Rosetta silent file (secondary structure, phi, psi, omega in degrees, C-alpha in Angstrom):
SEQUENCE: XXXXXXXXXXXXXXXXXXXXXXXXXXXXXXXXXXXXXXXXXXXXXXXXXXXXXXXXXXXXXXXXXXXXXXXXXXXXXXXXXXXXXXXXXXXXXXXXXXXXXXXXXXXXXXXXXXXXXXXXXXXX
SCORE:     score description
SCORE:     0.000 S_00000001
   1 L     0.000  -30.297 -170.136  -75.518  -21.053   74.848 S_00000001
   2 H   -62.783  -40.966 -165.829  -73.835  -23.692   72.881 S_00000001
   3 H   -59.667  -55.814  162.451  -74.047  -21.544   69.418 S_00000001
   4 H   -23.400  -68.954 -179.041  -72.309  -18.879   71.726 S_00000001
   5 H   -64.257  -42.058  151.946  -69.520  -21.078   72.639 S_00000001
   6 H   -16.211  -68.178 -166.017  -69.196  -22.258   69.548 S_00000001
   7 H   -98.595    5.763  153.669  -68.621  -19.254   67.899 S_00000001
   8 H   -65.532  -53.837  163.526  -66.336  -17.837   70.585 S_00000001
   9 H   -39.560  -62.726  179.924  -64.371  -20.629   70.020 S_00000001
  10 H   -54.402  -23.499 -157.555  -63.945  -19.877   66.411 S_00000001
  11 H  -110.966  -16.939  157.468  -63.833  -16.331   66.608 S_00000001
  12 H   -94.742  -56.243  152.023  -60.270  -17.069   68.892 S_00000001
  13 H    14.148  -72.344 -174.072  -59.238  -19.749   66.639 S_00000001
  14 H  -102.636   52.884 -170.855  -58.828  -17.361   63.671 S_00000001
  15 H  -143.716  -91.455  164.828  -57.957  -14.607   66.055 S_00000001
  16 H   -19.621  -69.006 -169.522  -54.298  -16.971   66.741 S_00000001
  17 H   -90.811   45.310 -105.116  -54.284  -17.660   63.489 S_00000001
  18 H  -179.101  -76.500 -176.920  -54.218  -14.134   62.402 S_00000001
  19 H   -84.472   -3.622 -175.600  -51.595  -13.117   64.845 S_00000001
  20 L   -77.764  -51.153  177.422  -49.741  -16.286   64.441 S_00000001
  21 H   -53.945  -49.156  166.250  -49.631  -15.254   60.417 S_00000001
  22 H   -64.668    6.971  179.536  -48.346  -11.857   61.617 S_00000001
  23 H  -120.626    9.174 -161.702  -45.797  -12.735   63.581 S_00000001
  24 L  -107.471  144.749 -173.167  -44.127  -15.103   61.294 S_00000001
  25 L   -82.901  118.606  178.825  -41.126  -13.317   59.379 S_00000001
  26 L   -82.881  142.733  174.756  -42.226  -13.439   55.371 S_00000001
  27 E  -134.502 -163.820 -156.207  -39.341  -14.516   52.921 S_00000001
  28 E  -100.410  131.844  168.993  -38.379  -15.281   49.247 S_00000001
  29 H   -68.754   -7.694 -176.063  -39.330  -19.121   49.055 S_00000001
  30 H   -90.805    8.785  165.069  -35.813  -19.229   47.147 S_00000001
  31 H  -122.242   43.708  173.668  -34.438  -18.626   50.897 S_00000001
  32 L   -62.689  -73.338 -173.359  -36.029  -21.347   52.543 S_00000001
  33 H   -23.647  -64.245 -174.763  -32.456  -23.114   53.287 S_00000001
  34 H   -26.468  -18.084 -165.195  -31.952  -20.468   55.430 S_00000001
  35 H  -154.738   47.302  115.024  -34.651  -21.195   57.640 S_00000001
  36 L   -21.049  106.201 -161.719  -34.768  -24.828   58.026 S_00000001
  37 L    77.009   -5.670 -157.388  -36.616  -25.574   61.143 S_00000001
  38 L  -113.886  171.971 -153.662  -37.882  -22.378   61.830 S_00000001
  39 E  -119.378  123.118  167.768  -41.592  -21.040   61.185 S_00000001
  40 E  -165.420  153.010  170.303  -42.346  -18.232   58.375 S_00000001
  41 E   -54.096   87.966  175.166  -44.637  -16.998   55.542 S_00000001
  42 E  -102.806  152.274 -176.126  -42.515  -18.130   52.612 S_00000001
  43 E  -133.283  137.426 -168.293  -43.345  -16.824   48.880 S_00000001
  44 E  -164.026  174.921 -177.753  -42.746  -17.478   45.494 S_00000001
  45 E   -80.147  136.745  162.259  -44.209  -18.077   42.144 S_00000001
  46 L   -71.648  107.051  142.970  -45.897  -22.140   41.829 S_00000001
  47 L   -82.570   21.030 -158.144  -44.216  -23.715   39.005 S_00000001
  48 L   155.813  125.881  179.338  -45.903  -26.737   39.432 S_00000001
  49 E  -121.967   77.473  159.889  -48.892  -28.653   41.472 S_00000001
  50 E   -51.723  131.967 -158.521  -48.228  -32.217   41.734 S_00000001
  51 E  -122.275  120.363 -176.933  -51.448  -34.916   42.619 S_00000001
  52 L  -118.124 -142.467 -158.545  -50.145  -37.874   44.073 S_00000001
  53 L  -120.257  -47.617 -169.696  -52.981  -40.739   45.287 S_00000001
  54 L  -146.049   30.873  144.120  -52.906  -38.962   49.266 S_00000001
  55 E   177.826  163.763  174.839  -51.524  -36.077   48.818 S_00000001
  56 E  -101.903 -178.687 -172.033  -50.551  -33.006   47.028 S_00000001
  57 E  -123.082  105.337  173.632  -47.476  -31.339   46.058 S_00000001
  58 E   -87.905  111.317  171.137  -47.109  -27.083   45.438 S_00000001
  59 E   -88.303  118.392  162.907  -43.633  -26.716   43.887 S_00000001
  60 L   -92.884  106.353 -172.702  -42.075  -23.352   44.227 S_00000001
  61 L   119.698  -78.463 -160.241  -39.810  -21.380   41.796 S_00000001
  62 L  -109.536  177.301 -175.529  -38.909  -24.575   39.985 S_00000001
  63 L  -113.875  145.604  168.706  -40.700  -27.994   38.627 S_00000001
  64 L   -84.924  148.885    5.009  -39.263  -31.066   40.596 S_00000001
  65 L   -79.688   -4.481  155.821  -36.493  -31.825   41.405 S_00000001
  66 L   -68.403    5.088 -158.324  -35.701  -28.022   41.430 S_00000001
  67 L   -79.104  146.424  175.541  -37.936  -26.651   43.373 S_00000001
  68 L   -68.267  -35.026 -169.646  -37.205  -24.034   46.097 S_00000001
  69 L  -147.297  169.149  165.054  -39.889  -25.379   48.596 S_00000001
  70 E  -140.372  113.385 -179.686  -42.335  -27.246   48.603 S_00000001
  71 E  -111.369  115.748 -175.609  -45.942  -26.949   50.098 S_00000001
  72 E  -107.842  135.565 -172.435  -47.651  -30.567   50.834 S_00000001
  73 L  -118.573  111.462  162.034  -51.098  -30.688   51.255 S_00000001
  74 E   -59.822  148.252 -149.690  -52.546  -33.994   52.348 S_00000001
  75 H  -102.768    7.897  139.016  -55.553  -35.102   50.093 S_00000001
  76 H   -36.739  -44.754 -168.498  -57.503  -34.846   53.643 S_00000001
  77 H   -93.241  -41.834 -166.282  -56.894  -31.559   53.760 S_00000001
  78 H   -44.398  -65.405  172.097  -56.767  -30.865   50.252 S_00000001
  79 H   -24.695  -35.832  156.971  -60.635  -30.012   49.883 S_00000001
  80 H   -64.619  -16.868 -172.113  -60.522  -27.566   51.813 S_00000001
  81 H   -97.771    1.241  169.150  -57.900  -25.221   50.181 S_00000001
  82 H   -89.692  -37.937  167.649  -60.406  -25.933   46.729 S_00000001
  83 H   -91.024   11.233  172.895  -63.193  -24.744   48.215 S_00000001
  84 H  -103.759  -38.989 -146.942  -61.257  -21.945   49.643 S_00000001
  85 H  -149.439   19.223  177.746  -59.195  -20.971   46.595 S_00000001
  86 L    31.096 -173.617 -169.260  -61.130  -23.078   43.613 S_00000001
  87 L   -37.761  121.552 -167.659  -58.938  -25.022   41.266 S_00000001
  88 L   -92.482   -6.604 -171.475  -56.041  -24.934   42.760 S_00000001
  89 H   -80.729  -15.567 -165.620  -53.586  -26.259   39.327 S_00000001
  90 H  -101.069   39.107 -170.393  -54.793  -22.655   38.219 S_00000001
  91 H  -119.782    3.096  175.295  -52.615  -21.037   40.169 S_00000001
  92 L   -84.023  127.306 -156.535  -48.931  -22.599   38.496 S_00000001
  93 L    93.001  -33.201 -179.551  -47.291  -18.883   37.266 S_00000001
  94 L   -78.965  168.893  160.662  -48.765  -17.009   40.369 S_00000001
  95 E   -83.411  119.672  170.419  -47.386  -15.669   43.583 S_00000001
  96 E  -153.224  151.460 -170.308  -48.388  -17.294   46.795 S_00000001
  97 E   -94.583  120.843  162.683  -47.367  -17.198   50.173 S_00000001
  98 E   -79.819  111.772 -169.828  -47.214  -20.356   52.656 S_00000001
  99 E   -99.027  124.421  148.585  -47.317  -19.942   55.985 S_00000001
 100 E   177.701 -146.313 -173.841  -45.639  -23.009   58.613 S_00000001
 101 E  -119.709  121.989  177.717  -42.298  -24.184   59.876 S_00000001
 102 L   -58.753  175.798 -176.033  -39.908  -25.637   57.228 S_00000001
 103 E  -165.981  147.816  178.734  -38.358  -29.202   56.968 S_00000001
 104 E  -100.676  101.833  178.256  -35.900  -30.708   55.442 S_00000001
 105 L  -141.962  127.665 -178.677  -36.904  -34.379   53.706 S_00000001
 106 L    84.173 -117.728  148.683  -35.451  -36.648   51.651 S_00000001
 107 L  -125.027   56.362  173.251  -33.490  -33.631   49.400 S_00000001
 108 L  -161.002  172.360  173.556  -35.779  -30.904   49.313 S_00000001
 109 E  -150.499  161.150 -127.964  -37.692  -28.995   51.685 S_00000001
 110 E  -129.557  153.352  155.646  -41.128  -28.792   52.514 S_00000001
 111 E  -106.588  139.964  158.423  -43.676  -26.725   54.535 S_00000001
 112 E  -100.514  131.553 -153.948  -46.461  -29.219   55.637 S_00000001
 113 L  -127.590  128.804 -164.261  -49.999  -27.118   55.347 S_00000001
 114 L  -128.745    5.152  170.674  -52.876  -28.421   56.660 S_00000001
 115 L  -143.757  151.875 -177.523  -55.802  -25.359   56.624 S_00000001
 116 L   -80.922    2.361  175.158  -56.319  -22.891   53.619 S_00000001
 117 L   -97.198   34.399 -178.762  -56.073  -20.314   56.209 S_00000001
 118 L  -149.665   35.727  176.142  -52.238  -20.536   56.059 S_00000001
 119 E  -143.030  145.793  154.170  -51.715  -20.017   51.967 S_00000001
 120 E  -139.709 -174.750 -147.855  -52.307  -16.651   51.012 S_00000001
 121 E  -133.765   83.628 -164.802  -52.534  -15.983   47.168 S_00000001
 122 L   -33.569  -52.147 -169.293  -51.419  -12.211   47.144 S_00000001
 123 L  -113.224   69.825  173.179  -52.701  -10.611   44.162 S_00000001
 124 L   -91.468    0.000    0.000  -56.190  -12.238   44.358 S_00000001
């Protein structure tokens, strides 16, 4: 009975986050200002993966301090989008999509992404 609930659980889980990804409006990661506070699939090319000691950095569009967006990945977290999506540095030049609600910090702005089920890597 447990293994049941278990995988009932799981099986609505990714069910949400399914329709959550579909319901989110996808944009050009160079029109993130636009949508400051608000929650959507944004996409651009990764110029740039920054490794900091606890956490990472996905720069989009541009290398910092240009960057359109930015998607930080906590090095908690991180493992999971490697074992999801293998080396993830080999993906700087590609298109990928970010799914969460943007923020504005410091002077740049950020998606914060904390499961590999909310990057999607289009032409994978």
């Amino acid at each position: 009975m447990g293994n049941k609930l278990a995988l009932m659980t799981g099986g609505l889980l990714l069910t949400a986050a399914v329709t959550a990804i579909a319901a989110e409006p996808q944009i050009d990661s160079a029109k993130a200002p636009l949508y400051i506070g608000k929650s959507v699939m944004a996409c651009g090319t990764v110029a740039e993966i920054n490794h900091m000691p606890n956490r990472h950095y996905i720069n989009f569009d541009k290398k910092n301090p240009n960057q359109s967006l930015t998607a930080l990945v906590w090095n908690k977290d991180y493992v999971w989008f490697e074992k999801r999506y293998g080396r993830m540095d080999s993906y700087v030049g590609k298109k990928m999509c970010v799914l969460g609600n943007i923020t504005s910090t410091q002077s740049y702005l950020q998606i914060n992404v904390t499961n590999p089920q909310f990057l999607r890597l289009p032409n994978r």
